[in-house]
Amino acid sequence: MKSVAPIASLLALLLACSATQATECVGLIENLKQESREQSGWRAMLSQLLDGQHCSSARTVLDKYRNRKVVAGRKLEDDKPLDVAAAQANLDQALADPAISDLFAKARAATSDEIALTLYQATILDAEGYYLARDLLVRRLSEKGKD
Amino acid sequence: MLAARAALQVVGQCRQLAAKVVARSVRGGLDFMRRQFQGGTEKPDAEPLSDEARLDAKRMNWLPMRTEVLYGERAHAAETNLLERDSKLGGKHYPAADALLAKLLAQVTGQHDYSFQLFILKNASRNAVARPGGFLYLDQGLIDDPIQLPKAHFALAHEIAHVLQRHETRELQGMIVDSFSTRDEMQKAIANVRTDPAAVLANVKVGKDIYARHHADQELQADSCAARLLARVYNEPRELAHALDAFLKDLPAPEAQSAPAAAPNSSAPPMDSKTATQAAELAALTHEIVASPAARHPTTQERTDNLKAIYAEINAGITP
């Protein structure tokens, strides 16, 4: 397993970014590029796939991938576990959208890196509002083990 | 689901929607804190804090609003699952969310210093969150489906109640108070842990149980306040019942209650019945402390019973 330090510093930088999407996106992309200079791997590929787009969604997905949660606050009720069947149905619905399936196909053609590809797909799903499908992909990736 | 006129006791009373968060109350609380804890932990040989003084400190309303807002802002800054207002989906869902907030806040009477801010979380689930300082969050799953509108009403009213009652802030106060300690207290705990571990664990569990029950009671209070707030919003009792039902139906099925069993230790020598009982009790105590969450929601049954009772009170025109 690779060191967690690079992704931890990446997340720290993400939190320090300003509220505007453009500035946050620059921070996210620049850090992924910085880390790609230090070590090859899924971070570099994800940066390429993102190409400056959907940075807010990418941040959401990365936090979920690293299981980072904000603890403070009072919830209405306890969180419920992911309904896998519903999530699969949500994913099927997303894949039925030609725009989404087209983006996925292009990404698959661009890389064979499973982590980068899955995180990119989860980012697209987040941006389009397919949250159950997003969580399903992130969970599957997490269960496979992180690098 | 909701039967009219249920003769049940409302556990989480909502005496007023907004807890007194006026400057005078906070100033009085600060004066109390200064008198009680002057010198603090810089005097390690000072007498231990009495339970009454510690409990009083936890109950008083002394955390300044500015500090509460800063605490909420810090927690909010760490939240990265926010639906952006200027996104495609944000433009679609925020108007409905904002309108719901305005509708509820229009019915909040009484003085309070909060500037509520509402955000949508990118979740398909139907939960909601409140953070100190007036930060409110609704899962998109509550907003993007018209069928969920009744539950959305209840959810947001519940979270508004948490803020107005300063629940999270009071817990923060409690944690701060608990951090006060003297050398005398620590020495006693270390000396007792080997000779009478059950007594030490019992103290930990009592403290944790009080905290857990307190937390659950605050949730019930937030439920009750939500019902009272919605009663002002809706014109028909049927609409209120519909909102409460929508929330209750989405809760998990009532849990089965079971006591943790003590783990058998086959390598230990056989014990007499008294020792075996004590060992089983100690094991159960340890299991409860370790396995049960301190900060938990009430059970589905507790919430159902409480809301039935508050609904009956509202329909009967009973006010606290």
Tab-separated table of N, CA, C and O in Angstrom, chain B residues 76-194:
chain	number	residue	atom	x	y	z
B	76	HIS	N	-18.541	23.380	9.274
B	76	HIS	CA	-19.087	23.569	7.927
B	76	HIS	C	-17.977	23.592	6.879
B	76	HIS	O	-18.140	23.050	5.785
B	77	ALA	N	-16.855	24.178	7.224
B	77	ALA	CA	-15.736	24.271	6.278
B	77	ALA	C	-15.216	22.886	5.906
B	77	ALA	O	-14.642	22.698	4.830
B	78	ALA	N	-15.411	21.921	6.794
B	78	ALA	CA	-14.925	20.567	6.538
B	78	ALA	C	-15.918	19.741	5.716
B	78	ALA	O	-15.592	18.633	5.296
B	79	GLU	N	-17.103	20.272	5.494
B	79	GLU	CA	-18.129	19.552	4.757
B	79	GLU	C	-17.899	19.731	3.257
B	79	GLU	O	-17.946	20.859	2.748
B	80	THR	N	-17.639	18.637	2.558
B	80	THR	CA	-17.344	18.753	1.130
B	80	THR	C	-18.401	18.090	0.258
B	80	THR	O	-18.220	17.960	-0.950
B	81	ASN	N	-19.494	17.669	0.864
B	81	ASN	CA	-20.526	16.980	0.109
B	81	ASN	C	-21.696	17.921	-0.195
B	81	ASN	O	-22.834	17.499	-0.264
B	82	LEU	N	-21.387	19.198	-0.380
B	82	LEU	CA	-22.438	20.190	-0.574
B	82	LEU	C	-22.805	20.322	-2.035
B	82	LEU	O	-21.935	20.392	-2.912
B	83	LEU	N	-24.103	20.382	-2.284
B	83	LEU	CA	-24.588	20.688	-3.623
B	83	LEU	C	-24.413	22.181	-3.842
B	83	LEU	O	-24.934	22.985	-3.068
B	84	GLU	N	-23.708	22.546	-4.881
B	84	GLU	CA	-23.444	23.966	-5.108
B	84	GLU	C	-24.696	24.653	-5.650
B	84	GLU	O	-25.401	24.111	-6.505
B	85	ARG	N	-24.919	25.854	-5.166
B	85	ARG	CA	-26.126	26.594	-5.566
B	85	ARG	C	-26.142	26.906	-7.058
B	85	ARG	O	-27.205	26.931	-7.678
B	86	ASP	N	-24.934	27.160	-7.606
B	86	ASP	CA	-24.910	27.561	-9.020
B	86	ASP	C	-24.716	26.375	-9.957
B	86	ASP	O	-24.477	26.554	-11.143
B	87	SER	N	-24.832	25.169	-9.455
B	87	SER	CA	-24.754	24.001	-10.322
B	87	SER	C	-26.122	23.758	-10.963
B	87	SER	O	-27.130	24.363	-10.568
B	88	LYS	N	-26.138	22.851	-11.913
B	88	LYS	CA	-27.380	22.543	-12.612
B	88	LYS	C	-28.430	22.021	-11.622
B	88	LYS	O	-29.569	22.489	-11.584
B	89	LEU	N	-28.043	21.076	-10.795
B	89	LEU	CA	-28.979	20.519	-9.828
B	89	LEU	C	-29.257	21.496	-8.690
B	89	LEU	O	-30.360	21.523	-8.142
B	90	GLY	N	-28.272	22.309	-8.369
B	90	GLY	CA	-28.474	23.309	-7.331
B	90	GLY	C	-29.541	24.316	-7.728
B	90	GLY	O	-30.410	24.682	-6.927
B	91	GLY	N	-29.478	24.761	-8.956
B	91	GLY	CA	-30.475	25.704	-9.455
B	91	GLY	C	-31.875	25.117	-9.442
B	91	GLY	O	-32.871	25.816	-9.310
B	92	LYS	N	-31.927	23.799	-9.537
B	92	LYS	CA	-33.221	23.112	-9.570
B	92	LYS	C	-33.783	22.923	-8.160
B	92	LYS	O	-34.987	23.055	-7.934
B	93	HIS	N	-32.908	22.633	-7.176
B	93	HIS	CA	-33.403	22.204	-5.864
B	93	HIS	C	-33.339	23.267	-4.769
B	93	HIS	O	-34.125	23.214	-3.826
B	94	TYR	N	-32.429	24.215	-4.860
B	94	TYR	CA	-32.302	25.176	-3.773
B	94	TYR	C	-33.521	26.083	-3.600
B	94	TYR	O	-33.874	26.426	-2.460
B	95	PRO	N	-34.185	26.492	-4.690
B	95	PRO	CA	-35.389	27.319	-4.471
B	95	PRO	C	-36.422	26.647	-3.575
B	95	PRO	O	-36.985	27.294	-2.683
B	96	ALA	N	-36.641	25.347	-3.789
B	96	ALA	CA	-37.613	24.645	-2.950
B	96	ALA	C	-37.117	24.556	-1.513
B	96	ALA	O	-37.892	24.736	-0.562
B	97	ALA	N	-35.837	24.297	-1.334
B	97	ALA	CA	-35.279	24.195	0.014
B	97	ALA	C	-35.354	25.543	0.731
B	97	ALA	O	-35.737	25.613	1.904
B	98	ASP	N	-35.007	26.610	0.024
B	98	ASP	CA	-35.044	27.942	0.627
B	98	ASP	C	-36.472	28.329	1.011
B	98	ASP	O	-36.703	28.951	2.059
B	99	ALA	N	-37.400	27.966	0.159
B	99	ALA	CA	-38.794	28.295	0.449
B	99	ALA	C	-39.276	27.544	1.692
B	99	ALA	O	-40.014	28.093	2.518
B	100	LEU	N	-38.843	26.311	1.827
B	100	LEU	CA	-39.223	25.531	3.005
B	100	LEU	C	-38.653	26.157	4.273
B	100	LEU	O	-39.339	26.274	5.293
B	101	LEU	N	-37.414	26.583	4.219
B	101	LEU	CA	-36.792	27.214	5.379
B	101	LEU	C	-37.535	28.500	5.752
B	101	LEU	O	-37.831	28.738	6.929
B	102	ALA	N	-37.848	29.311	4.762
B	102	ALA	CA	-38.551	30.569	5.028
B	102	ALA	C	-39.920	30.311	5.651
B	102	ALA	O	-40.349	31.014	6.569
B	103	LYS	N	-40.587	29.291	5.152
B	103	LYS	CA	-41.919	28.943	5.661
B	103	LYS	C	-41.847	28.564	7.135
B	103	LYS	O	-42.684	28.968	7.943
B	104	LEU	N	-40.840	27.802	7.505
B	104	LEU	CA	-40.719	27.376	8.895
B	104	LEU	C	-40.263	28.517	9.796
B	104	LEU	O	-40.795	28.716	10.892
B	105	LEU	N	-39.278	29.275	9.344
B	105	LEU	CA	-38.742	30.352	10.179
B	105	LEU	C	-39.770	31.452	10.419
B	105	LEU	O	-39.710	32.148	11.437
B	106	ALA	N	-40.709	31.586	9.495
B	106	ALA	CA	-41.766	32.586	9.680
B	106	ALA	C	-42.590	32.290	10.923
B	106	ALA	O	-43.230	33.189	11.486
B	107	GLN	N	-42.565	31.063	11.371
B	107	GLN	CA	-43.361	30.669	12.532
B	107	GLN	C	-42.540	30.619	13.812
B	107	GLN	O	-43.069	30.270	14.870
B	108	VAL	N	-41.268	30.935	13.716
B	108	VAL	CA	-40.426	30.921	14.911
B	108	VAL	C	-40.515	32.287	15.579
B	108	VAL	O	-39.961	33.283	15.093
B	109	THR	N	-41.224	32.320	16.690
B	109	THR	CA	-41.343	33.570	17.429
B	109	THR	C	-40.407	33.512	18.630
B	109	THR	O	-39.892	32.478	18.990
B	110	GLY	N	-40.187	34.619	19.247
B	110	GLY	CA	-39.258	34.639	20.369
B	110	GLY	C	-37.876	35.078	19.924
B	110	GLY	O	-37.487	34.896	18.777
B	111	GLN	N	-37.159	35.649	20.810
B	111	GLN	CA	-35.865	36.231	20.474
B	111	GLN	C	-34.793	35.168	20.270
B	111	GLN	O	-34.674	34.237	21.057
B	112	HIS	N	-34.063	35.290	19.196
B	112	HIS	CA	-32.884	34.453	18.986
B	112	HIS	C	-31.934	35.207	18.075
B	112	HIS	O	-32.323	36.096	17.344
B	113	ASP	N	-30.651	34.840	18.137
B	113	ASP	CA	-29.614	35.577	17.409
B	113	ASP	C	-29.076	34.804	16.214
B	113	ASP	O	-28.003	35.119	15.719
B	114	TYR	N	-29.795	33.803	15.754
B	114	TYR	CA	-29.256	32.950	14.701
B	114	TYR	C	-29.562	33.496	13.317
B	114	TYR	O	-30.655	33.995	13.053
B	115	SER	N	-28.561	33.353	12.444
B	115	SER	CA	-28.753	33.566	11.017
B	115	SER	C	-28.650	32.194	10.364
B	115	SER	O	-27.555	31.688	10.132
B	116	PHE	N	-29.800	31.610	10.078
B	116	PHE	CA	-29.798	30.245	9.563
B	116	PHE	C	-29.308	30.211	8.115
B	116	PHE	O	-29.646	31.068	7.306
B	117	GLN	N	-28.522	29.201	7.815
B	117	GLN	CA	-28.066	28.960	6.449
B	117	GLN	C	-28.384	27.501	6.105
B	117	GLN	O	-28.035	26.601	6.863
B	118	LEU	N	-29.014	27.307	4.960
B	118	LEU	CA	-29.437	25.973	4.556
B	118	LEU	C	-28.625	25.498	3.361
B	118	LEU	O	-28.445	26.239	2.377
B	119	PHE	N	-28.150	24.252	3.451
B	119	PHE	CA	-27.378	23.646	2.371
B	119	PHE	C	-27.967	22.272	2.049
B	119	PHE	O	-28.552	21.613	2.914
B	120	ILE	N	-27.802	21.870	0.813
B	120	ILE	CA	-28.256	20.545	0.388
B	120	ILE	C	-27.037	19.631	0.272
B	120	ILE	O	-26.009	20.023	-0.320
B	121	LEU	N	-27.154	18.450	0.849
B	121	LEU	CA	-26.073	17.466	0.756
B	121	LEU	C	-26.332	16.527	-0.412
B	121	LEU	O	-27.481	16.139	-0.666
B	122	LYS	N	-25.287	16.157	-1.105
B	122	LYS	CA	-25.423	15.292	-2.274
B	122	LYS	C	-25.595	13.834	-1.834
B	122	LYS	O	-24.719	12.983	-2.009
B	123	ASN	N	-26.726	13.574	-1.231
B	123	ASN	CA	-27.068	12.230	-0.763
B	123	ASN	C	-28.450	11.867	-1.270
B	123	ASN	O	-29.357	12.712	-1.253
B	124	ALA	N	-28.610	10.597	-1.668
B	124	ALA	CA	-29.928	10.121	-2.082
B	124	ALA	C	-30.786	9.763	-0.871
B	124	ALA	O	-31.993	9.565	-1.003
B	125	SER	N	-30.151	9.698	0.285
B	125	SER	CA	-30.884	9.343	1.499
B	125	SER	C	-31.771	10.509	1.953
B	125	SER	O	-31.805	11.555	1.305
B	126	ARG	N	-32.445	10.334	3.061
B	126	ARG	CA	-33.444	11.336	3.490
B	126	ARG	C	-33.157	11.781	4.923
B	126	ARG	O	-34.037	11.797	5.766
B	127	ASN	N	-31.914	12.133	5.157
B	127	ASN	CA	-31.497	12.572	6.473
B	127	ASN	C	-31.304	14.076	6.477
B	127	ASN	O	-31.414	14.740	5.436
B	128	ALA	N	-31.039	14.620	7.634
B	128	ALA	CA	-30.810	16.049	7.780
B	128	ALA	C	-29.825	16.258	8.923
B	128	ALA	O	-29.698	15.402	9.799
B	129	VAL	N	-29.147	17.402	8.922
B	129	VAL	CA	-28.116	17.680	9.929
B	129	VAL	C	-28.241	19.136	10.380
B	129	VAL	O	-28.604	20.012	9.588
B	130	ALA	N	-27.945	19.359	11.648
B	130	ALA	CA	-27.840	20.725	12.164
B	130	ALA	C	-26.487	20.875	12.835
B	130	ALA	O	-26.034	19.969	13.544
B	131	ARG	N	-25.835	21.991	12.590
B	131	ARG	CA	-24.568	22.284	13.264
B	131	ARG	C	-24.698	23.607	13.994
B	131	ARG	O	-25.499	24.475	13.591
B	132	PRO	N	-23.944	23.807	15.047
B	132	PRO	CA	-24.063	25.042	15.824
B	132	PRO	C	-23.881	26.268	14.944
B	132	PRO	O	-23.208	26.235	13.923
B	133	GLY	N	-24.489	27.332	15.381
B	133	GLY	CA	-24.358	28.576	14.637
B	133	GLY	C	-25.405	28.748	13.562
B	133	GLY	O	-25.390	29.742	12.835
B	134	GLY	N	-26.309	27.800	13.429
B	134	GLY	CA	-27.392	27.937	12.456
B	134	GLY	C	-27.145	27.283	11.118
B	134	GLY	O	-27.826	27.602	10.138
B	135	PHE	N	-26.203	26.367	11.025
B	135	PHE	CA	-25.930	25.669	9.778
B	135	PHE	C	-26.859	24.456	9.671
B	135	PHE	O	-26.834	23.573	10.518
B	136	LEU	N	-27.658	24.432	8.608
B	136	LEU	CA	-28.637	23.370	8.412
B	136	LEU	C	-28.367	22.657	7.086
B	136	LEU	O	-27.953	23.298	6.103
B	137	TYR	N	-28.622	21.345	7.092
B	137	TYR	CA	-28.350	20.552	5.891
B	137	TYR	C	-29.491	19.560	5.667
B	137	TYR	O	-29.932	18.898	6.602
B	138	LEU	N	-29.935	19.489	4.402
B	138	LEU	CA	-30.925	18.487	4.012
B	138	LEU	C	-30.335	17.604	2.927
B	138	LEU	O	-29.677	18.097	2.005
B	139	ASP	N	-30.563	16.300	3.035
B	139	ASP	CA	-30.178	15.405	1.944
B	139	ASP	C	-31.013	15.736	0.718
B	139	ASP	O	-32.211	16.045	0.823
B	140	GLN	N	-30.394	15.656	-0.432
B	140	GLN	CA	-31.125	15.941	-1.664
B	140	GLN	C	-32.306	14.996	-1.834
B	140	GLN	O	-33.314	15.359	-2.449
B	141	GLY	N	-32.193	13.782	-1.270
B	141	GLY	CA	-33.293	12.825	-1.351
B	141	GLY	C	-34.585	13.324	-0.723
B	141	GLY	O	-35.668	12.824	-1.030
B	142	LEU	N	-34.489	14.331	0.146
B	142	LEU	CA	-35.684	14.904	0.759
B	142	LEU	C	-36.304	15.979	-0.123
B	142	LEU	O	-37.461	16.335	0.046
B	143	ILE	N	-35.516	16.498	-1.036
B	143	ILE	CA	-35.944	17.667	-1.808
B	143	ILE	C	-36.372	17.311	-3.225
B	143	ILE	O	-37.271	17.929	-3.778
B	144	ASP	N	-35.717	16.291	-3.802
B	144	ASP	CA	-35.932	16.076	-5.230
B	144	ASP	C	-37.140	15.187	-5.537
B	144	ASP	O	-37.438	14.939	-6.702
B	145	ASP	N	-37.825	14.719	-4.496
B	145	ASP	CA	-39.004	13.872	-4.704
B	145	ASP	C	-40.176	14.512	-3.967
B	145	ASP	O	-40.166	14.603	-2.729
B	146	PRO	N	-41.206	14.951	-4.679
B	146	PRO	CA	-42.350	15.609	-4.027
B	146	PRO	C	-43.009	14.739	-2.959
B	146	PRO	O	-43.579	15.267	-2.000
B	147	ILE	N	-42.890	13.429	-3.110
B	147	ILE	CA	-43.480	12.537	-2.119
B	147	ILE	C	-42.831	12.727	-0.755
B	147	ILE	O	-43.448	12.504	0.285
B	148	GLN	N	-41.580	13.154	-0.737
B	148	GLN	CA	-40.847	13.321	0.513
B	148	GLN	C	-41.095	14.678	1.168
B	148	GLN	O	-40.520	14.953	2.230
B	149	LEU	N	-41.917	15.497	0.575
B	149	LEU	CA	-42.110	16.849	1.113
B	149	LEU	C	-42.589	16.859	2.568
B	149	LEU	O	-42.079	17.638	3.380
B	150	PRO	N	-43.544	16.007	2.935
B	150	PRO	CA	-43.948	16.000	4.349
B	150	PRO	C	-42.788	15.680	5.286
B	150	PRO	O	-42.617	16.320	6.321
B	151	LYS	N	-41.991	14.684	4.940
B	151	LYS	CA	-40.851	14.360	5.806
B	151	LYS	C	-39.829	15.498	5.772
B	151	LYS	O	-39.186	15.786	6.787
B	152	ALA	N	-39.676	16.140	4.631
B	152	ALA	CA	-38.744	17.270	4.547
B	152	ALA	C	-39.148	18.363	5.527
B	152	ALA	O	-38.290	18.980	6.168
B	153	HIS	N	-40.460	18.615	5.637
B	153	HIS	CA	-40.946	19.593	6.612
B	153	HIS	C	-40.499	19.211	8.014
B	153	HIS	O	-39.975	20.031	8.772
B	154	PHE	N	-40.742	17.953	8.367
B	154	PHE	CA	-40.397	17.524	9.719
B	154	PHE	C	-38.889	17.572	9.930
B	154	PHE	O	-38.407	18.016	10.983
B	155	ALA	N	-38.155	17.112	8.952
B	155	ALA	CA	-36.695	17.044	9.097
B	155	ALA	C	-36.103	18.431	9.360
B	155	ALA	O	-35.283	18.619	10.268
B	156	LEU	N	-36.534	19.404	8.569
B	156	LEU	CA	-35.961	20.741	8.726
B	156	LEU	C	-36.416	21.375	10.039
B	156	LEU	O	-35.637	22.045	10.725
B	157	ALA	N	-37.674	21.136	10.403
B	157	ALA	CA	-38.160	21.666	11.682
B	157	ALA	C	-37.377	21.053	12.843
B	157	ALA	O	-37.031	21.734	13.816
B	158	HIS	N	-37.090	19.783	12.750
B	158	HIS	CA	-36.306	19.096	13.778
B	158	HIS	C	-34.923	19.727	13.909
B	158	HIS	O	-34.433	19.989	15.022
B	159	GLU	N	-34.258	19.978	12.799
B	159	GLU	CA	-32.900	20.540	12.841
B	159	GLU	C	-32.910	21.978	13.335
B	159	GLU	O	-32.008	22.404	14.066
B	160	ILE	N	-33.927	22.742	12.935
B	160	ILE	CA	-34.052	24.111	13.458
B	160	ILE	C	-34.172	24.063	14.973
B	160	ILE	O	-33.565	24.866	15.700
B	161	ALA	N	-34.939	23.104	15.458
B	161	ALA	CA	-35.110	22.976	16.907
B	161	ALA	C	-33.789	22.687	17.601
B	161	ALA	O	-33.509	23.209	18.681
B	162	HIS	N	-32.976	21.816	17.008
B	162	HIS	CA	-31.658	21.509	17.596
B	162	HIS	C	-30.846	22.793	17.775
B	162	HIS	O	-30.197	22.996	18.811
B	163	VAL	N	-30.872	23.649	16.763
B	163	VAL	CA	-30.082	24.877	16.828
B	163	VAL	C	-30.651	25.811	17.890
B	163	VAL	O	-29.921	26.314	18.739
B	164	LEU	N	-31.956	26.014	17.830
B	164	LEU	CA	-32.583	26.961	18.763
B	164	LEU	C	-32.450	26.493	20.212
B	164	LEU	O	-32.367	27.314	21.121
B	165	GLN	N	-32.418	25.205	20.433
B	165	GLN	CA	-32.255	24.691	21.779
B	165	GLN	C	-30.778	24.576	22.168
B	165	GLN	O	-30.458	24.167	23.286
B	166	ARG	N	-29.888	24.861	21.258
B	166	ARG	CA	-28.437	24.842	21.508
B	166	ARG	C	-27.950	23.470	21.976
B	166	ARG	O	-27.057	23.372	22.831
B	167	HIS	N	-28.494	22.419	21.423
B	167	HIS	CA	-28.140	21.082	21.900
B	167	HIS	C	-26.666	20.763	21.701
B	167	HIS	O	-25.985	20.324	22.634
B	168	GLU	N	-26.187	20.940	20.509
B	168	GLU	CA	-24.782	20.607	20.238
B	168	GLU	C	-23.867	21.509	21.061
B	168	GLU	O	-22.818	21.064	21.542
B	169	THR	N	-24.261	22.738	21.226
B	169	THR	CA	-23.448	23.677	22.002
B	169	THR	C	-23.396	23.252	23.456
B	169	THR	O	-22.338	23.320	24.096
B	170	ARG	N	-24.509	22.797	23.968
B	170	ARG	CA	-24.522	22.345	25.366
B	170	ARG	C	-23.635	21.113	25.537
B	170	ARG	O	-22.991	20.935	26.578
B	171	GLU	N	-23.622	20.257	24.536
B	171	GLU	CA	-22.731	19.099	24.623
B	171	GLU	C	-21.276	19.527	24.574
B	171	GLU	O	-20.430	18.953	25.269
B	172	LEU	N	-21.006	20.507	23.765
B	172	LEU	CA	-19.643	21.032	23.708
B	172	LEU	C	-19.251	21.597	25.071
B	172	LEU	O	-18.150	21.382	25.562
B	173	GLN	N	-20.175	22.307	25.680
B	173	GLN	CA	-19.927	22.828	27.027
B	173	GLN	C	-19.616	21.688	27.995
B	173	GLN	O	-18.704	21.774	28.817
B	174	GLY	N	-20.409	20.622	27.881
B	174	GLY	CA	-20.216	19.479	28.756
B	174	GLY	C	-18.838	18.857	28.592
B	174	GLY	O	-18.186	18.500	29.569
B	175	MET	N	-18.405	18.720	27.366
B	175	MET	CA	-17.094	18.132	27.117
B	175	MET	C	-15.993	19.018	27.686
B	175	MET	O	-14.994	18.526	28.221
B	176	ILE	N	-16.186	20.307	27.572
B	176	ILE	CA	-15.185	21.229	28.127
B	176	ILE	C	-15.135	21.089	29.646
B	176	ILE	O	-14.053	21.042	30.238
B	177	VAL	N	-16.298	21.020	30.260
B	177	VAL	CA	-16.336	20.869	31.720
B	177	VAL	C	-15.657	19.577	32.136
B	177	VAL	O	-14.924	19.530	33.128
B	178	ASP	N	-15.900	18.537	31.360
B	178	ASP	CA	-15.297	17.246	31.700
B	178	ASP	C	-13.780	17.259	31.591
B	178	ASP	O	-13.114	16.390	32.147
B	179	SER	N	-13.262	18.184	30.849
B	179	SER	CA	-11.804	18.223	30.715
B	179	SER	C	-11.151	18.825	31.956
B	179	SER	O	-9.941	18.731	32.123
B	180	PHE	N	-11.964	19.449	32.826
B	180	PHE	CA	-11.399	19.954	34.073
B	180	PHE	C	-11.117	18.792	35.003
B	180	PHE	O	-11.974	17.957	35.214
B	181	SER	N	-9.930	18.726	35.580
B	181	SER	CA	-9.632	17.632	36.504
B	181	SER	C	-8.556	18.098	37.470
B	181	SER	O	-7.833	19.063	37.226
B	182	THR	N	-8.448	17.390	38.558
B	182	THR	CA	-7.411	17.684	39.541
B	182	THR	C	-6.559	16.450	39.714
B	182	THR	O	-6.958	15.339	39.408
B	183	ARG	N	-5.397	16.616	40.245
B	183	ARG	CA	-4.487	15.509	40.495
B	183	ARG	C	-5.117	14.542	41.475
B	183	ARG	O	-4.943	13.324	41.368
B	184	ASP	N	-5.821	15.051	42.410
B	184	ASP	CA	-6.456	14.210	43.411
B	184	ASP	C	-7.403	13.202	42.746
B	184	ASP	O	-7.411	12.021	43.085
B	185	GLU	N	-8.188	13.645	41.802
B	185	GLU	CA	-9.110	12.740	41.101
B	185	GLU	C	-8.357	11.659	40.346
B	185	GLU	O	-8.721	10.484	40.373
B	186	MET	N	-7.333	12.045	39.649
B	186	MET	CA	-6.583	11.069	38.856
B	186	MET	C	-5.923	10.031	39.758
B	186	MET	O	-5.919	8.838	39.453
B	187	GLN	N	-5.358	10.439	40.882
B	187	GLN	CA	-4.681	9.510	41.789
B	187	GLN	C	-5.654	8.488	42.342
B	187	GLN	O	-5.349	7.301	42.460
B	188	LYS	N	-6.823	8.918	42.689
B	188	LYS	CA	-7.825	8.008	43.238
B	188	LYS	C	-8.225	6.958	42.193
B	188	LYS	O	-8.375	5.775	42.506
B	189	ALA	N	-8.406	7.395	40.954
B	189	ALA	CA	-8.825	6.466	39.901
B	189	ALA	C	-7.761	5.400	39.653
B	189	ALA	O	-8.061	4.209	39.537
B	190	ILE	N	-6.505	5.816	39.613
B	190	ILE	CA	-5.423	4.859	39.365
B	190	ILE	C	-5.318	3.867	40.519
B	190	ILE	O	-5.093	2.673	40.334
B	191	ALA	N	-5.476	4.345	41.745
B	191	ALA	CA	-5.377	3.465	42.917
B	191	ALA	C	-6.517	2.449	42.940
B	191	ALA	O	-6.320	1.305	43.381
B	192	ASN	N	-7.689	2.812	42.475
B	192	ASN	CA	-8.866	1.933	42.578
B	192	ASN	C	-8.992	0.931	41.448
B	192	ASN	O	-9.683	-0.083	41.572
B	193	VAL	N	-8.327	1.211	40.339
B	193	VAL	CA	-8.627	0.419	39.150
B	193	VAL	C	-8.228	-1.042	39.321
B	193	VAL	O	-8.851	-1.933	38.744
B	194	ARG	N	-7.204	-1.342	40.131
B	194	ARG	CA	-6.787	-2.737	40.282
B	194	ARG	C	-7.610	-3.435	41.346
B	194	ARG	O	-7.953	-4.612	41.217
